[in-house]
One Martini backbone bead per residue (centre of mass of N, CA, C, O) as a GRO file, in nm:
protein
  185
    1MET     BB    1   0.769  -4.674   2.449
    2SER     BB    2   0.511  -4.487   2.475
    3ALA     BB    3   0.234  -4.355   2.326
    4GLU     BB    4   0.255  -4.073   2.455
    5THR     BB    5   0.547  -4.009   2.368
    6ARG     BB    6   0.497  -4.037   2.064
    7TYR     BB    7   0.282  -3.816   2.048
    8GLU     BB    8   0.459  -3.582   2.142
    9GLY     BB    9   0.668  -3.607   1.914
   10LEU     BB   10   0.469  -3.557   1.680
   11ARG     BB   11   0.365  -3.280   1.770
   12VAL     BB   12   0.635  -3.133   1.763
   13ASN     BB   13   0.703  -3.201   1.466
   14TRP     BB   14   0.456  -3.066   1.346
   15TYR     BB   15   0.510  -2.778   1.441
   16LEU     BB   16   0.788  -2.754   1.309
   17SER     BB   17   0.691  -2.804   1.020
   18VAL     BB   18   0.492  -2.571   0.997
   19PHE     BB   19   0.696  -2.335   1.082
   20GLU     BB   20   0.889  -2.404   0.846
   21LEU     BB   21   0.686  -2.364   0.612
   22ILE     BB   22   0.559  -2.120   0.784
   23ASP     BB   23   0.691  -1.832   0.796
   24MET     BB   24   0.671  -1.564   1.046
   25ARG     BB   25   0.811  -1.380   0.878
   26SER     BB   26   0.770  -1.126   0.664
   27PHE     BB   27   0.977  -1.159   0.404
   28SER     BB   28   0.907  -1.492   0.397
   29ASN     BB   29   0.610  -1.422   0.348
   30LEU     BB   30   0.364  -1.458   0.119
   31TRP     BB   31   0.148  -1.255   0.232
   32PHE     BB   32   0.313  -1.000   0.206
   33TRP     BB   33   0.345  -1.006  -0.109
   34ILE     BB   34   0.045  -1.006  -0.170
   35SER     BB   35  -0.022  -0.738  -0.024
   36LEU     BB   36   0.166  -0.563  -0.191
   37ALA     BB   37   0.024  -0.614  -0.464
   38VAL     BB   38  -0.260  -0.519  -0.380
   39VAL     BB   39  -0.197  -0.233  -0.295
   40TRP     BB   40  -0.073  -0.135  -0.573
   41SER     BB   41  -0.307  -0.215  -0.762
   42SER     BB   42  -0.520  -0.044  -0.616
   43ALA     BB   43  -0.376   0.234  -0.630
   44SER     BB   44  -0.369   0.228  -0.958
   45HIS     BB   45  -0.686   0.197  -0.998
   46TRP     BB   46  -0.755   0.413  -0.769
   47ILE     BB   47  -0.835   0.740  -0.867
   48LEU     BB   48  -0.974   0.929  -0.646
   49GLY     BB   49  -1.198   0.687  -0.626
   50VAL     BB   50  -1.150   0.605  -0.931
   51PRO     BB   51  -1.180   0.395  -1.169
   52TYR     BB   52  -0.986   0.351  -1.451
   53ASP     BB   53  -1.205   0.232  -1.642
   54MET     BB   54  -1.374   0.496  -1.639
   55VAL     BB   55  -1.172   0.667  -1.792
   56LEU     BB   56  -1.159   0.494  -2.049
   57ARG     BB   57  -1.463   0.505  -2.112
   58ALA     BB   58  -1.478   0.815  -2.140
   59LYS     BB   59  -1.275   0.837  -2.374
   60ARG     BB   60  -1.429   0.642  -2.569
   61ASN     BB   61  -1.748   0.744  -2.534
   62GLY     BB   62  -1.836   0.969  -2.361
   63ASP     BB   63  -2.077   1.156  -2.263
   64GLN     BB   64  -2.205   0.999  -1.995
   65ALA     BB   65  -1.930   0.892  -1.899
   66MET     BB   66  -1.805   1.177  -1.863
   67VAL     BB   67  -2.009   1.285  -1.662
   68ASP     BB   68  -1.961   1.070  -1.447
   69LEU     BB   69  -1.664   1.128  -1.405
   70GLU     BB   70  -1.684   1.427  -1.325
   71ASP     BB   71  -1.865   1.378  -1.080
   72MET     BB   72  -1.684   1.181  -0.923
   73VAL     BB   73  -1.434   1.364  -0.905
   74ARG     BB   74  -1.572   1.601  -0.766
   75ILE     BB   75  -1.665   1.452  -0.513
   76ASN     BB   76  -1.385   1.333  -0.422
   77SER     BB   77  -1.232   1.598  -0.409
   78ARG     BB   78  -1.407   1.737  -0.199
   79ARG     BB   79  -1.374   1.524   0.017
   80LEU     BB   80  -1.067   1.543   0.053
   81LEU     BB   81  -1.061   1.851   0.118
   82TYR     BB   82  -1.242   1.838   0.365
   83ILE     BB   83  -1.070   1.650   0.535
   84ALA     BB   84  -0.817   1.831   0.529
   85ARG     BB   85  -0.950   2.084   0.657
   86VAL     BB   86  -1.065   1.954   0.923
   87SER     BB   87  -0.823   1.695   0.977
   88GLY     BB   88  -0.525   1.723   0.863
   89LEU     BB   89  -0.340   1.769   1.113
   90TRP     BB   90  -0.413   1.510   1.259
   91ILE     BB   91  -0.335   1.312   1.037
   92LEU     BB   92  -0.043   1.407   1.014
   93GLY     BB   93   0.044   1.354   1.307
   94ILE     BB   94  -0.035   1.054   1.323
   95GLY     BB   95   0.129   0.964   1.078
   96PHE     BB   96   0.407   1.048   1.186
   97PHE     BB   97   0.398   0.878   1.440
   98ILE     BB   98   0.369   0.602   1.305
   99LEU     BB   99   0.616   0.618   1.114
  100SER     BB  100   0.824   0.670   1.337
  101SER     BB  101   0.769   0.418   1.502
  102LEU     BB  102   0.830   0.215   1.276
  103ALA     BB  103   1.119   0.308   1.219
  104ILE     BB  104   1.234   0.257   1.502
  105LEU     BB  105   1.145  -0.039   1.535
  106GLY     BB  106   1.276  -0.142   1.265
  107PHE     BB  107   1.581   0.022   1.249
  108TYR     BB  108   1.671   0.003   1.560
  109TYR     BB  109   1.523  -0.275   1.682
  110TRP     BB  110   1.469  -0.494   1.455
  111ILE     BB  111   1.162  -0.516   1.357
  112GLU     BB  112   1.027  -0.673   1.093
  113PHE     BB  113   0.730  -0.588   1.096
  114ALA     BB  114   0.785  -0.280   1.099
  115GLN     BB  115   0.934  -0.274   0.833
  116ALA     BB  116   0.703  -0.377   0.655
  117VAL     BB  117   0.496  -0.157   0.724
  118PHE     BB  118   0.669   0.083   0.644
  119LEU     BB  119   0.710  -0.015   0.338
  120LEU     BB  120   0.400   0.038   0.293
  121ALA     BB  121   0.320   0.324   0.426
  122PHE     BB  122   0.514   0.543   0.320
  123PRO     BB  123   0.436   0.542   0.013
  124MET     BB  124   0.128   0.578   0.065
  125SER     BB  125   0.158   0.865   0.177
  126GLY     BB  126   0.251   0.982  -0.093
  127VAL     BB  127  -0.012   0.914  -0.243
  128GLY     BB  128  -0.191   1.085  -0.063
  129LEU     BB  129  -0.055   1.357  -0.131
  130LEU     BB  130  -0.102   1.336  -0.435
  131SER     BB  131  -0.411   1.330  -0.416
  132LEU     BB  132  -0.442   1.605  -0.280
  133SER     BB  133  -0.306   1.768  -0.505
  134THR     BB  134  -0.497   1.683  -0.734
  135ALA     BB  135  -0.759   1.780  -0.602
  136ARG     BB  136  -0.676   2.077  -0.586
  137LEU     BB  137  -0.627   2.115  -0.890
  138ILE     BB  138  -0.915   2.039  -0.978
  139ALA     BB  139  -1.062   2.260  -0.810
  140ASP     BB  140  -0.916   2.504  -0.946
  141VAL     BB  141  -0.937   2.433  -1.266
  142LYS     BB  142  -1.172   2.251  -1.376
  143PRO     BB  143  -1.158   2.001  -1.548
  144THR     BB  144  -1.249   1.860  -1.868
  145GLY     BB  145  -1.253   1.581  -2.018
  146GLU     BB  146  -0.950   1.531  -2.149
  147GLU     BB  147  -0.804   1.690  -1.924
  148LEU     BB  148  -0.897   1.505  -1.692
  149CYS     BB  149  -0.782   1.241  -1.802
  150GLN     BB  150  -0.487   1.338  -1.801
  151ARG     BB  151  -0.465   1.396  -1.499
  152LEU     BB  152  -0.532   1.102  -1.409
  153HIS     BB  153  -0.305   0.967  -1.566
  154ARG     BB  154  -0.071   1.114  -1.427
  155HIS     BB  155  -0.140   1.010  -1.145
  156ARG     BB  156  -0.105   0.710  -1.215
  157ILE     BB  157   0.189   0.716  -1.299
  158TRP     BB  158   0.303   0.820  -1.024
  159THR     BB  159   0.195   0.584  -0.861
  160GLN     BB  160   0.358   0.366  -1.019
  161VAL     BB  161   0.636   0.477  -0.955
  162ILE     BB  162   0.617   0.452  -0.652
  163GLY     BB  163   0.556   0.147  -0.659
  164MET     BB  164   0.816   0.049  -0.799
  165VAL     BB  165   1.014   0.159  -0.593
  166SER     BB  166   0.891   0.017  -0.348
  167VAL     BB  167   0.919  -0.277  -0.447
  168PHE     BB  168   1.223  -0.267  -0.490
  169VAL     BB  169   1.309  -0.191  -0.201
  170THR     BB  170   1.157  -0.420  -0.058
  171SER     BB  171   1.303  -0.650  -0.203
  172LEU     BB  172   1.587  -0.585  -0.115
  173TRP     BB  173   1.533  -0.591   0.190
  174GLY     BB  174   1.416  -0.879   0.198
  175MET     BB  175   1.667  -1.022   0.090
  176TYR     BB  176   1.858  -0.926   0.307
  177GLN     BB  177   1.706  -1.052   0.544
  178ASN     BB  178   1.707  -1.349   0.444
  179VAL     BB  179   2.015  -1.375   0.421
  180SER     BB  180   2.093  -1.288   0.712
  181VAL     BB  181   1.929  -1.511   0.852
  182GLY     BB  182   2.061  -1.751   0.704
  183VAL     BB  183   2.355  -1.688   0.801
  184LEU     BB  184   2.295  -1.636   1.116
  185GLY     BB  185   2.061  -1.873   1.168
   0.00000   0.00000   0.00000
């Protein structure tokens, strides 16, 4: 056996070893699960574009921290409502198109990457609608102080509930995919 043939054999074995170690499928890939955790921890930390530690600081310290919180919530709520008013129908239409495409590609044609993206994007669209609803409620009622903190806390709780259900469903579907590929593959 020549040195070149041995080198080719080592190179093929190396590629096989790397691709066996780093599975390129979505649900068995560690990076998918890391991104799922980052998406949901970020979504529950940033409430209407306001970091939740700012809400806690405003509740604890009051005074200027509360004024800063009220200003930031007012600015972000107006911004969300402006975007919804100006281009909300376009965003809704494009969002439905993307989610429908992902659902068809993922669950009809069984493309695992589309399933993974759909299981990330669909619940996040629900959080987006929840944020829009909360922004509209804040703009209408104009809560201040403790009432505003309660409204933001309630929004965060519902975001976390959506996140927990989403992570649970995604985990079940991911385990099902990994077991079915392991049994069939």
